JSON list of C-alpha atoms in Angstrom, two decimals:
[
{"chain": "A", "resi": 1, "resn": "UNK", "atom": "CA", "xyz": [3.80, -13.23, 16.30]},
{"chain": "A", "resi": 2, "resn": "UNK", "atom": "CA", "xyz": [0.30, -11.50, 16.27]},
{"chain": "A", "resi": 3, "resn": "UNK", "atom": "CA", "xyz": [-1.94, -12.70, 14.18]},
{"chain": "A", "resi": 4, "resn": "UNK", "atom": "CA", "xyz": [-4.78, -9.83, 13.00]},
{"chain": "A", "resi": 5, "resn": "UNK", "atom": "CA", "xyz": [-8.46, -11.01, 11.84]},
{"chain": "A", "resi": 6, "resn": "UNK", "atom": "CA", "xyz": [-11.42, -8.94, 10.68]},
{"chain": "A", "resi": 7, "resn": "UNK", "atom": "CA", "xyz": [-14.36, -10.39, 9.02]},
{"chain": "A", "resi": 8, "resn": "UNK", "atom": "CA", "xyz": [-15.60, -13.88, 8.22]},
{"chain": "A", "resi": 9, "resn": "UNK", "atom": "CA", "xyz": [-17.70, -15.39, 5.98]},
{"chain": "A", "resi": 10, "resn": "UNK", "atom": "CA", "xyz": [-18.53, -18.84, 3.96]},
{"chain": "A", "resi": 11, "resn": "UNK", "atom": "CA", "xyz": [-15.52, -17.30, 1.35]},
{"chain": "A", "resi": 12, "resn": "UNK", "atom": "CA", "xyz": [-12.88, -15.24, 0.91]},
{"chain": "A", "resi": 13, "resn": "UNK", "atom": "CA", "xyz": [-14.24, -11.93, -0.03]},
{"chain": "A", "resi": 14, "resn": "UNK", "atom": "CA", "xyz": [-11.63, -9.61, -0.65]},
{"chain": "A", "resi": 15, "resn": "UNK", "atom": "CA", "xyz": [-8.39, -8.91, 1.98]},
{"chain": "A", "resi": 16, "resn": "UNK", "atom": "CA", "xyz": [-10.46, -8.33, 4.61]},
{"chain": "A", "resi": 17, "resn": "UNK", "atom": "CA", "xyz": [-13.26, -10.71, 4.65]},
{"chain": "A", "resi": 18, "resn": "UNK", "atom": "CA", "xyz": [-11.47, -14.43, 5.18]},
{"chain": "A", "resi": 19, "resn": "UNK", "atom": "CA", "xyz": [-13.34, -17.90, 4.34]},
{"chain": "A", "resi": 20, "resn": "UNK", "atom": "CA", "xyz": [-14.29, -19.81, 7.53]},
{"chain": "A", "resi": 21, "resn": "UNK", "atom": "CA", "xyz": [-13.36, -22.69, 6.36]},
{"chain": "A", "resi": 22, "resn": "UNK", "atom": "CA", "xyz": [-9.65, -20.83, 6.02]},
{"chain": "A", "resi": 23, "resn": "UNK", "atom": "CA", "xyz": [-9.31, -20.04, 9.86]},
{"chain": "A", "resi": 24, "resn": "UNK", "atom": "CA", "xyz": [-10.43, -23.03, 10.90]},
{"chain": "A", "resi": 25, "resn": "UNK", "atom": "CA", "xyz": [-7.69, -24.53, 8.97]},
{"chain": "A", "resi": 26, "resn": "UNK", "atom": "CA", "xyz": [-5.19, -21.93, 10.09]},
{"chain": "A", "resi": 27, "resn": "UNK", "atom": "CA", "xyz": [-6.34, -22.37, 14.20]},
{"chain": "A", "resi": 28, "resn": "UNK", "atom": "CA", "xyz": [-6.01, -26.45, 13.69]},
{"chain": "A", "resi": 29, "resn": "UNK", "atom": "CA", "xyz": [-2.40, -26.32, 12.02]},
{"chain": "A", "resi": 30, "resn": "UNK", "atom": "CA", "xyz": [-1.53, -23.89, 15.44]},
{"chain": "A", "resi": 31, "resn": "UNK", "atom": "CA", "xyz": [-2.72, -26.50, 17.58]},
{"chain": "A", "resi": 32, "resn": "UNK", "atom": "CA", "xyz": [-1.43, -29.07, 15.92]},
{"chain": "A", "resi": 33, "resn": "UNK", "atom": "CA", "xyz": [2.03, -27.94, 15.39]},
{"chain": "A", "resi": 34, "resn": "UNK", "atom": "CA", "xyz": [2.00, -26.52, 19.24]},
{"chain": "A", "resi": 35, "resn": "UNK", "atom": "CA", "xyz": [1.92, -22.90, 19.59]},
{"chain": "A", "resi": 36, "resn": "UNK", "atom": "CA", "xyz": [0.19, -21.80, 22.51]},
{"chain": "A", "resi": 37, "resn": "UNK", "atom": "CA", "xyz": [-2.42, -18.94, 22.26]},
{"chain": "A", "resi": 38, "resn": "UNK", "atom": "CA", "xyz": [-1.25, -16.50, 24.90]},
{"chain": "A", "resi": 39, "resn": "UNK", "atom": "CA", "xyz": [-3.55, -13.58, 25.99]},
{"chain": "A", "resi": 40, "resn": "UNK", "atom": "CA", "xyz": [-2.77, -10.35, 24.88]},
{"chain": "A", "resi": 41, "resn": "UNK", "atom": "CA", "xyz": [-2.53, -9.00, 28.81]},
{"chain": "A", "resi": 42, "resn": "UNK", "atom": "CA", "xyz": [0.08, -11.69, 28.84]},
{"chain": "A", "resi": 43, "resn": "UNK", "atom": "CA", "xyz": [1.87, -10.84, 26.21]},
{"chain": "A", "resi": 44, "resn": "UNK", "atom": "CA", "xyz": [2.00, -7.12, 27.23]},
{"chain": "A", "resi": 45, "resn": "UNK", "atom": "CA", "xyz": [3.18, -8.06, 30.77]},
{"chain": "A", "resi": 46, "resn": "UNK", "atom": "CA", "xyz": [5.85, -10.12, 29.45]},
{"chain": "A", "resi": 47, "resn": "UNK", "atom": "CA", "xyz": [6.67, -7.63, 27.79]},
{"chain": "A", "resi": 48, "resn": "UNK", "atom": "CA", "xyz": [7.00, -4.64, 30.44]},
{"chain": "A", "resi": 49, "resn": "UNK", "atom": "CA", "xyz": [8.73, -6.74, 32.87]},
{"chain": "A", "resi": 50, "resn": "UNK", "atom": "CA", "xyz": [10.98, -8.75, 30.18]},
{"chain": "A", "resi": 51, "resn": "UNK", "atom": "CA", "xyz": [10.12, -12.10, 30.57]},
{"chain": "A", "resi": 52, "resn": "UNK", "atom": "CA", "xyz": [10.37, -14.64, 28.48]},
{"chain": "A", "resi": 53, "resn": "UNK", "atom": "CA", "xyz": [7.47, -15.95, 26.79]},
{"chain": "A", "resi": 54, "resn": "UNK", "atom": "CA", "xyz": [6.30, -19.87, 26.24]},
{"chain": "A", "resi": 55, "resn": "UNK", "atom": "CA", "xyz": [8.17, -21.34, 23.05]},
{"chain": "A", "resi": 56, "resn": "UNK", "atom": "CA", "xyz": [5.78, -21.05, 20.37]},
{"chain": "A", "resi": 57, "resn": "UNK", "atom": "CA", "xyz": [3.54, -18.42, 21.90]},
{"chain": "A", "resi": 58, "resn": "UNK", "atom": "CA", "xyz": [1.05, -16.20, 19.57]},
{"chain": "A", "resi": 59, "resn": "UNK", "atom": "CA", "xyz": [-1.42, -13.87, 19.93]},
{"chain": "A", "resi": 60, "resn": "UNK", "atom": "CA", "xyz": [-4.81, -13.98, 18.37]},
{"chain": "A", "resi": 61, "resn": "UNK", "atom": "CA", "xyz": [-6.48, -10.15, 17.47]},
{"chain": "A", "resi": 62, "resn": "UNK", "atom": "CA", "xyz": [-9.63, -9.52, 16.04]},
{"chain": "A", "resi": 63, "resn": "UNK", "atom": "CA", "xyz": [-10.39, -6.06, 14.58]},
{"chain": "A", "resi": 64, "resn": "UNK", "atom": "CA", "xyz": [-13.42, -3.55, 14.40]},
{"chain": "A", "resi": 65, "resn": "UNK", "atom": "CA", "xyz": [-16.20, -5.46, 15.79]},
{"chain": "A", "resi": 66, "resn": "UNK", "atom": "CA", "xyz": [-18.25, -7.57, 13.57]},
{"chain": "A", "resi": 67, "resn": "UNK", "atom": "CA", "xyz": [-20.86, -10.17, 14.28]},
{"chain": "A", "resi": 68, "resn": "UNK", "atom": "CA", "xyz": [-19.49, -12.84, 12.16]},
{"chain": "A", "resi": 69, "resn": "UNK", "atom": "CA", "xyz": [-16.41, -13.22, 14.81]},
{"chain": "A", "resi": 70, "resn": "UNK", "atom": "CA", "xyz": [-19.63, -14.67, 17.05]},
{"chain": "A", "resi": 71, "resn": "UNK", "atom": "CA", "xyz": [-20.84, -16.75, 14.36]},
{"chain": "A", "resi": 72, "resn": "UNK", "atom": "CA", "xyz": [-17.86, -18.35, 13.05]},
{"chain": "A", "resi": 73, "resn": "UNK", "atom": "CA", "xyz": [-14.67, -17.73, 14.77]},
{"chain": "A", "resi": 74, "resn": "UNK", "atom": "CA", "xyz": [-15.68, -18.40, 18.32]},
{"chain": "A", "resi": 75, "resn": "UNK", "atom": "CA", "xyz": [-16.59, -21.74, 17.97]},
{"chain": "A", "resi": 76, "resn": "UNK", "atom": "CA", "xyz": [-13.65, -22.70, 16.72]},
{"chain": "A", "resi": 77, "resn": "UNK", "atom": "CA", "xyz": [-11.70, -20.91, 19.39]},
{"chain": "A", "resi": 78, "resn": "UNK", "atom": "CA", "xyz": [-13.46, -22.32, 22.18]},
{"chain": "A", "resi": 79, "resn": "UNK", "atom": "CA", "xyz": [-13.08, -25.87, 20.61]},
{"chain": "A", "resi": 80, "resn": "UNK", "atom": "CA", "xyz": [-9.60, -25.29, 20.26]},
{"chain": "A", "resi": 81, "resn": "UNK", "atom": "CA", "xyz": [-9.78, -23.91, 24.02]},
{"chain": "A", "resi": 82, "resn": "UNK", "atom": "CA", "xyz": [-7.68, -20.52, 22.38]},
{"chain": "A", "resi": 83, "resn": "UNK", "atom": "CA", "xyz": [-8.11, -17.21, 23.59]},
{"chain": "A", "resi": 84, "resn": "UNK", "atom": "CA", "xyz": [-8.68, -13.49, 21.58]},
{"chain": "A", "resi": 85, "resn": "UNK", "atom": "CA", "xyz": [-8.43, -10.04, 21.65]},
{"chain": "A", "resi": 86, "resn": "UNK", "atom": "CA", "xyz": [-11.44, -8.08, 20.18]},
{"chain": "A", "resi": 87, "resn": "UNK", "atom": "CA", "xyz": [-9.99, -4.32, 18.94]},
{"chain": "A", "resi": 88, "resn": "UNK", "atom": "CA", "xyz": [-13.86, -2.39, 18.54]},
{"chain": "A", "resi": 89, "resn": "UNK", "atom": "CA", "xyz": [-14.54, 1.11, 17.63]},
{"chain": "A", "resi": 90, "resn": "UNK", "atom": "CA", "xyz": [-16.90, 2.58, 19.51]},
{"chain": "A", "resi": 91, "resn": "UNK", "atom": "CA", "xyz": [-19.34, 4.11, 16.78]},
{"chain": "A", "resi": 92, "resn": "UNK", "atom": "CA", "xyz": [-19.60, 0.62, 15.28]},
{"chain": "A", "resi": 93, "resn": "UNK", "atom": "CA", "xyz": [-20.80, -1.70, 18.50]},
{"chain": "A", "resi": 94, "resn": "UNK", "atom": "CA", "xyz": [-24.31, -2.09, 18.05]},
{"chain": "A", "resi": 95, "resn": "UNK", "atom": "CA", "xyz": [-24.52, -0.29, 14.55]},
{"chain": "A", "resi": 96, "resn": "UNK", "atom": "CA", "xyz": [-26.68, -2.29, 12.18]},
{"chain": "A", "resi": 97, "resn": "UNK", "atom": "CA", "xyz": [-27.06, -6.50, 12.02]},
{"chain": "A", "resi": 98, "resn": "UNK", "atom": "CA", "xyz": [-22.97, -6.90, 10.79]},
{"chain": "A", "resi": 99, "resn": "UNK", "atom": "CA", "xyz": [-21.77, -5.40, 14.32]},
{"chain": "A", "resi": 100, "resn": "UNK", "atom": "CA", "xyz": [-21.47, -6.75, 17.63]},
{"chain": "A", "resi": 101, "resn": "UNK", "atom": "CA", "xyz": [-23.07, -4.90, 20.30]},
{"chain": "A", "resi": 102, "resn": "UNK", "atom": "CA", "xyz": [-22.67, -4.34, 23.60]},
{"chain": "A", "resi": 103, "resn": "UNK", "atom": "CA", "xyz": [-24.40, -7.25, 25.19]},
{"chain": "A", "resi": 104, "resn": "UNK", "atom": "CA", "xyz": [-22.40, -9.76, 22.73]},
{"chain": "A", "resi": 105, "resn": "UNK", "atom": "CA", "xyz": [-18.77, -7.87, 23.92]},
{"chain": "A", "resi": 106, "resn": "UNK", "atom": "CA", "xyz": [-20.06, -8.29, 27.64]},
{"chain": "A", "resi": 107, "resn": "UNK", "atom": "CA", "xyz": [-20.81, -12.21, 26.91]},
{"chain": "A", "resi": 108, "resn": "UNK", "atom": "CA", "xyz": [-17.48, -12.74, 25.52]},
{"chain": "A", "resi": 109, "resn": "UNK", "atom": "CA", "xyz": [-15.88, -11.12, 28.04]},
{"chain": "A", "resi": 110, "resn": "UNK", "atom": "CA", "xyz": [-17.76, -13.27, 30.77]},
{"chain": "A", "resi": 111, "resn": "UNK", "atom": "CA", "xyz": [-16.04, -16.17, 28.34]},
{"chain": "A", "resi": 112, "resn": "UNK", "atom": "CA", "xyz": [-12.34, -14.87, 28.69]},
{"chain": "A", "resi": 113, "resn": "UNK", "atom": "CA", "xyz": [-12.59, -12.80, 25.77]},
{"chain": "A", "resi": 114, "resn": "UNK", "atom": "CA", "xyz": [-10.26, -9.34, 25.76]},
{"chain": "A", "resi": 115, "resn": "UNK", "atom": "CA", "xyz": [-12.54, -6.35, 24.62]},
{"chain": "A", "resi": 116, "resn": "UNK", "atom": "CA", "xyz": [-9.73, -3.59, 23.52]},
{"chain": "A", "resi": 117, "resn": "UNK", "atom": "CA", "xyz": [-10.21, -0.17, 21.68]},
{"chain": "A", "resi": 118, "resn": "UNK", "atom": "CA", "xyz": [-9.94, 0.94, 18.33]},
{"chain": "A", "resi": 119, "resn": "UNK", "atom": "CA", "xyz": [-10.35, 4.39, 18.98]},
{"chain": "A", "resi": 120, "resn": "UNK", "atom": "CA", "xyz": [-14.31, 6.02, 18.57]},
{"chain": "A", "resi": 121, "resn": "UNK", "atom": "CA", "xyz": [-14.41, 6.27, 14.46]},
{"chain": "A", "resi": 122, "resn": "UNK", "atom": "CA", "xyz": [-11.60, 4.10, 13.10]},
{"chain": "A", "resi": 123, "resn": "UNK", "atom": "CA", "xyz": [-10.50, 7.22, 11.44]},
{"chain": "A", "resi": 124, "resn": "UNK", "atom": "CA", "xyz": [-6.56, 7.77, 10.59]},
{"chain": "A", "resi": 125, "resn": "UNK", "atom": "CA", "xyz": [-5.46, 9.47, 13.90]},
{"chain": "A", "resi": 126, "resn": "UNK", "atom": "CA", "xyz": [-2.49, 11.53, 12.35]},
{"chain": "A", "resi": 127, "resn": "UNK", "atom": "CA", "xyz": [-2.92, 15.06, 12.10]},
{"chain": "A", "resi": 128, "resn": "UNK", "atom": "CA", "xyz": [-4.07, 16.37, 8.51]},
{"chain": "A", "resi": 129, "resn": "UNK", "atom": "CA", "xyz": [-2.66, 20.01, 7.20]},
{"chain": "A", "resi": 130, "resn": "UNK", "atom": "CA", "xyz": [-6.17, 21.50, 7.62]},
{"chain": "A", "resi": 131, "resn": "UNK", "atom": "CA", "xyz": [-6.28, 21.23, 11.09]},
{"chain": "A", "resi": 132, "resn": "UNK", "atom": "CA", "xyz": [-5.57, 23.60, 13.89]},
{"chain": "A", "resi": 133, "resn": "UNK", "atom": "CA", "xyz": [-3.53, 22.00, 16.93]},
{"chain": "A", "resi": 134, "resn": "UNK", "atom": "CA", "xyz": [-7.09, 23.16, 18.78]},
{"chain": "A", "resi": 135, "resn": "UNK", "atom": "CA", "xyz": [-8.67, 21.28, 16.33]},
{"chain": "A", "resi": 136, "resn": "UNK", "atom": "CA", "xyz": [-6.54, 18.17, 16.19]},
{"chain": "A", "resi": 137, "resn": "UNK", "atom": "CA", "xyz": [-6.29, 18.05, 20.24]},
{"chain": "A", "resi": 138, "resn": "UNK", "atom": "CA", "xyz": [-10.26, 18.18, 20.26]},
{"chain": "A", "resi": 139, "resn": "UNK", "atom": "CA", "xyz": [-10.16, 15.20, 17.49]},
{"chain": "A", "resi": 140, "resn": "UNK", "atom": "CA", "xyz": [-7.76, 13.19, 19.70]},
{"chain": "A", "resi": 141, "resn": "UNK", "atom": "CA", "xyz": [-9.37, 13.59, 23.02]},
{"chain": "A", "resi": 142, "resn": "UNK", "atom": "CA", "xyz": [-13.02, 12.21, 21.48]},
{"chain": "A", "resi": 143, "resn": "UNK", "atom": "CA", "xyz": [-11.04, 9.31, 19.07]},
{"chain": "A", "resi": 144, "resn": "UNK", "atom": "CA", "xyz": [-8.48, 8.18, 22.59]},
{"chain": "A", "resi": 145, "resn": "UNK", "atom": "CA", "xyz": [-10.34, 9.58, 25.62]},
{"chain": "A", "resi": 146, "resn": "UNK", "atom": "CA", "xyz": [-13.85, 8.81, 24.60]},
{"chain": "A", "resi": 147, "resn": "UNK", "atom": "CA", "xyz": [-13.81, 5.21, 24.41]},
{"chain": "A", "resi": 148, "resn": "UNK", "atom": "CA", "xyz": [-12.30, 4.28, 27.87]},
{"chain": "A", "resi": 149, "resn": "UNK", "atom": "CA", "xyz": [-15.07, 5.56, 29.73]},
{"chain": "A", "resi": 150, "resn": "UNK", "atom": "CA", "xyz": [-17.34, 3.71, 27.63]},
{"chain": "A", "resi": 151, "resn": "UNK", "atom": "CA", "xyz": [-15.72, 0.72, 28.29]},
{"chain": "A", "resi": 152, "resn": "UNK", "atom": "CA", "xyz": [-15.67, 1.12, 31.80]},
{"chain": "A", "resi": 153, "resn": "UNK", "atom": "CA", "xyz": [-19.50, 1.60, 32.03]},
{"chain": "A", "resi": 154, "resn": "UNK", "atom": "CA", "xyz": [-20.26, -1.05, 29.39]},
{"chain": "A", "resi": 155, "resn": "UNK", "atom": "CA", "xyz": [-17.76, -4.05, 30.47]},
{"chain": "A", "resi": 156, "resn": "UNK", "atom": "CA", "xyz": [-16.57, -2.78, 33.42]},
{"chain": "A", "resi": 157, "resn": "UNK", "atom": "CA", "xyz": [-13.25, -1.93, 32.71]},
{"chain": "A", "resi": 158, "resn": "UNK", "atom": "CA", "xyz": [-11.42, 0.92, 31.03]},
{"chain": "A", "resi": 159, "resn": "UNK", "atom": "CA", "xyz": [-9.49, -0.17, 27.94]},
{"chain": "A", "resi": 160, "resn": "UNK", "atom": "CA", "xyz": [-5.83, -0.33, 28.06]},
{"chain": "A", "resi": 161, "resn": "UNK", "atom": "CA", "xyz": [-4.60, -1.29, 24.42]},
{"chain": "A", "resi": 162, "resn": "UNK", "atom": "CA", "xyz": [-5.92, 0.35, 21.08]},
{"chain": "A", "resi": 163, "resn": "UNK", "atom": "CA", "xyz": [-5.00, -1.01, 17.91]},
{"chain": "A", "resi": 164, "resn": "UNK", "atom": "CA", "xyz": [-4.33, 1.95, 15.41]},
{"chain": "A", "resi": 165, "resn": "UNK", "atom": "CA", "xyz": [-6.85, 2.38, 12.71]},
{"chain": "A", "resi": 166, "resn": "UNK", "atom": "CA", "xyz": [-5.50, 0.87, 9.14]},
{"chain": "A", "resi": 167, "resn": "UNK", "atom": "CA", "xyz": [-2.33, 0.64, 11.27]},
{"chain": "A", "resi": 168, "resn": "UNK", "atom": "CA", "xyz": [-1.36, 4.36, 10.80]},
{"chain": "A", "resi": 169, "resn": "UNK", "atom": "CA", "xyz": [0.58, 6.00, 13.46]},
{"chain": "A", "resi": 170, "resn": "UNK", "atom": "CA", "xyz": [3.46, 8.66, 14.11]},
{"chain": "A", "resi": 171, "resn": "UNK", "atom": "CA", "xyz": [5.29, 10.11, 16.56]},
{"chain": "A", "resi": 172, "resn": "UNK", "atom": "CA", "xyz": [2.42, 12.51, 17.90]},
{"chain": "A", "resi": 173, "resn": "UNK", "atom": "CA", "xyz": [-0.03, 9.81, 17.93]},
{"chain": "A", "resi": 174, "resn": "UNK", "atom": "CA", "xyz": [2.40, 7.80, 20.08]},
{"chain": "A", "resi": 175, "resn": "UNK", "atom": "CA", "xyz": [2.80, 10.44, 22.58]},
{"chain": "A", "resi": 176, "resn": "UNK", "atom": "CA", "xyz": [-1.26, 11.04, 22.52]},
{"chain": "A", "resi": 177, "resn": "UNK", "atom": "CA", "xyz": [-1.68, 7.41, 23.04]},
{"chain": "A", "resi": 178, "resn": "UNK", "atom": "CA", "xyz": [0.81, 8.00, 26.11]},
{"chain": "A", "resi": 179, "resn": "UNK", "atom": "CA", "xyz": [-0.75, 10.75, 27.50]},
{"chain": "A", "resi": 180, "resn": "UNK", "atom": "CA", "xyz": [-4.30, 9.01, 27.24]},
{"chain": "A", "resi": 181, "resn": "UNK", "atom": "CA", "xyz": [-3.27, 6.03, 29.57]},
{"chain": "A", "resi": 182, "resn": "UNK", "atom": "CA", "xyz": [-2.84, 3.28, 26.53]},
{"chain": "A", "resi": 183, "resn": "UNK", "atom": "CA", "xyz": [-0.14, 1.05, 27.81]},
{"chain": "A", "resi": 184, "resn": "UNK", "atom": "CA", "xyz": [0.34, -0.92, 24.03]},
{"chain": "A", "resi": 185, "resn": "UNK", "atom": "CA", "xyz": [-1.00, -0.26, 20.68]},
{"chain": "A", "resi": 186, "resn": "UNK", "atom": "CA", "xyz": [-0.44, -1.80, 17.63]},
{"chain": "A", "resi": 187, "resn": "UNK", "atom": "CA", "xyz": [0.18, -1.48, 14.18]},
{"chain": "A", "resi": 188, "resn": "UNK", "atom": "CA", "xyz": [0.00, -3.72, 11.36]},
{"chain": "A", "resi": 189, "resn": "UNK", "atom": "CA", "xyz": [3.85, -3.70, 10.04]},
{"chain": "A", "resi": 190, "resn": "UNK", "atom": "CA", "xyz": [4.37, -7.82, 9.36]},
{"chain": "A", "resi": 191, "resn": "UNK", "atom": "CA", "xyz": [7.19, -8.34, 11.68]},
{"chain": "A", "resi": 192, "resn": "UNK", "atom": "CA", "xyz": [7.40, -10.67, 15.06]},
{"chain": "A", "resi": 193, "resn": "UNK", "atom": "CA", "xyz": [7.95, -8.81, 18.68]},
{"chain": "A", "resi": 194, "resn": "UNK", "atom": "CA", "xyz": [10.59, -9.53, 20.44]},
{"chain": "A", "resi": 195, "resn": "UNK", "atom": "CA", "xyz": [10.12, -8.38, 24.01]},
{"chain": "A", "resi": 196, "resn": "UNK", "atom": "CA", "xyz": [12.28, -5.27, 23.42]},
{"chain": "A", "resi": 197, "resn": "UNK", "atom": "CA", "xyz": [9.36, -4.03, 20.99]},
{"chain": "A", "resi": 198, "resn": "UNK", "atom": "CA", "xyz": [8.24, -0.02, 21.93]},
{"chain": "A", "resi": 199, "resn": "UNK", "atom": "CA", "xyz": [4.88, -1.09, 23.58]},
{"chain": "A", "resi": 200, "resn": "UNK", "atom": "CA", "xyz": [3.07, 1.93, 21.73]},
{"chain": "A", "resi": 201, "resn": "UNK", "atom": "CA", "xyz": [4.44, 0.24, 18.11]},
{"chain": "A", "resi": 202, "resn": "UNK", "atom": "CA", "xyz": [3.30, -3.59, 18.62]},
{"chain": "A", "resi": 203, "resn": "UNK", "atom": "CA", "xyz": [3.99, -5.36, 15.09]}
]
């Protein structure tokens, strides 16, 4: 399994925005019932070369970039001594008092923290009827392309796993993702991997 998170706060607000006091529950019954927190470079090696995993392994994800990961799920993971994968988007690091920027994602980083992308706008990345394939190829080099240089400069490496926007994905995307150098991406389909799983379609 990979477990998804987005935003945190003293309650439940919504599907996206989960109670504190709700993950810290969730992490303790993992520890205590003794799954082991794999990374997500791990995971995705495991997967290329086909090796079996730990019993019990998981992997924790964390998507789009907000501050309150800092503020209340990252004490509890390094308590727990667990590790995470942060999915950003690049036009939200550093935009307003709710987003990480780029000094936090280099701190966490320095801490064993994953950065990964989440493409440059979090838009859908499947094609829409109005637009030319000049158009779309344009969209799809800024949204795929962009980030990884970005990444390189800011953290000092390029990213090499994007988690889809809201999950959405086709066939063109996959072969975009391809061609961009991604070597997994993810959706949000509520399934468990086995290590067989298309690397480009991560449940």
């Amino acid at each position: 399994p990979i477990l998804v998170y987005h935003n945190f706060g003293p309650e439940a607000k919504g599907r996206m925005v989960l109670a504190t006091s709700a993950f810290q529950q969730q992490m303790r019954y993992l520890k205590s019932e003794g799954y082991r927190v794999i990374s997500l470079r791990d995971f995705v090696e495991a997967m290329a070369q086909r090796r079996q995993l730990p019993a019990r392994a998981v992997v924790l994800t964390f998507d789009d970039g907000y501050r309150s990961f800092r503020e209340y799920a990252y004490p509890v993971l390094k308590e727990l001594g667990f590790t995470a994968t942060l999915f950003v988007y690049l036009d939200y690091v550093g935009a307003g008092r709710n987003a990480l920027s780029w000094k936090d994602l280099r701190e966490l980083a320095a801490e064993g923290f994953d950065v990964q992308a989440h493409s440059k706008s979090h838009g859908d990345l499947r094609r829409t009827k109005e637009e030319t394939d000049a158009q779309y190829a344009q969209r799809m080099q800024a949204e795929l392309a962009g980030p990884l240089p970005r990444f390189q400069r800011e953290l000092g490496h390029a990213a090499t796993a994007l988690a889809y926007p809201y999950g959405a994905t086709d066939d063109d995307v996959v072969q975009r993702v391809r061609q961009a150098g991604y070597v997994a991406a993810f959706t949000v389909r509520r399934q468990a991997n086995p290590t067989f799983v298309s690397p480009l379609r991560i449940n």
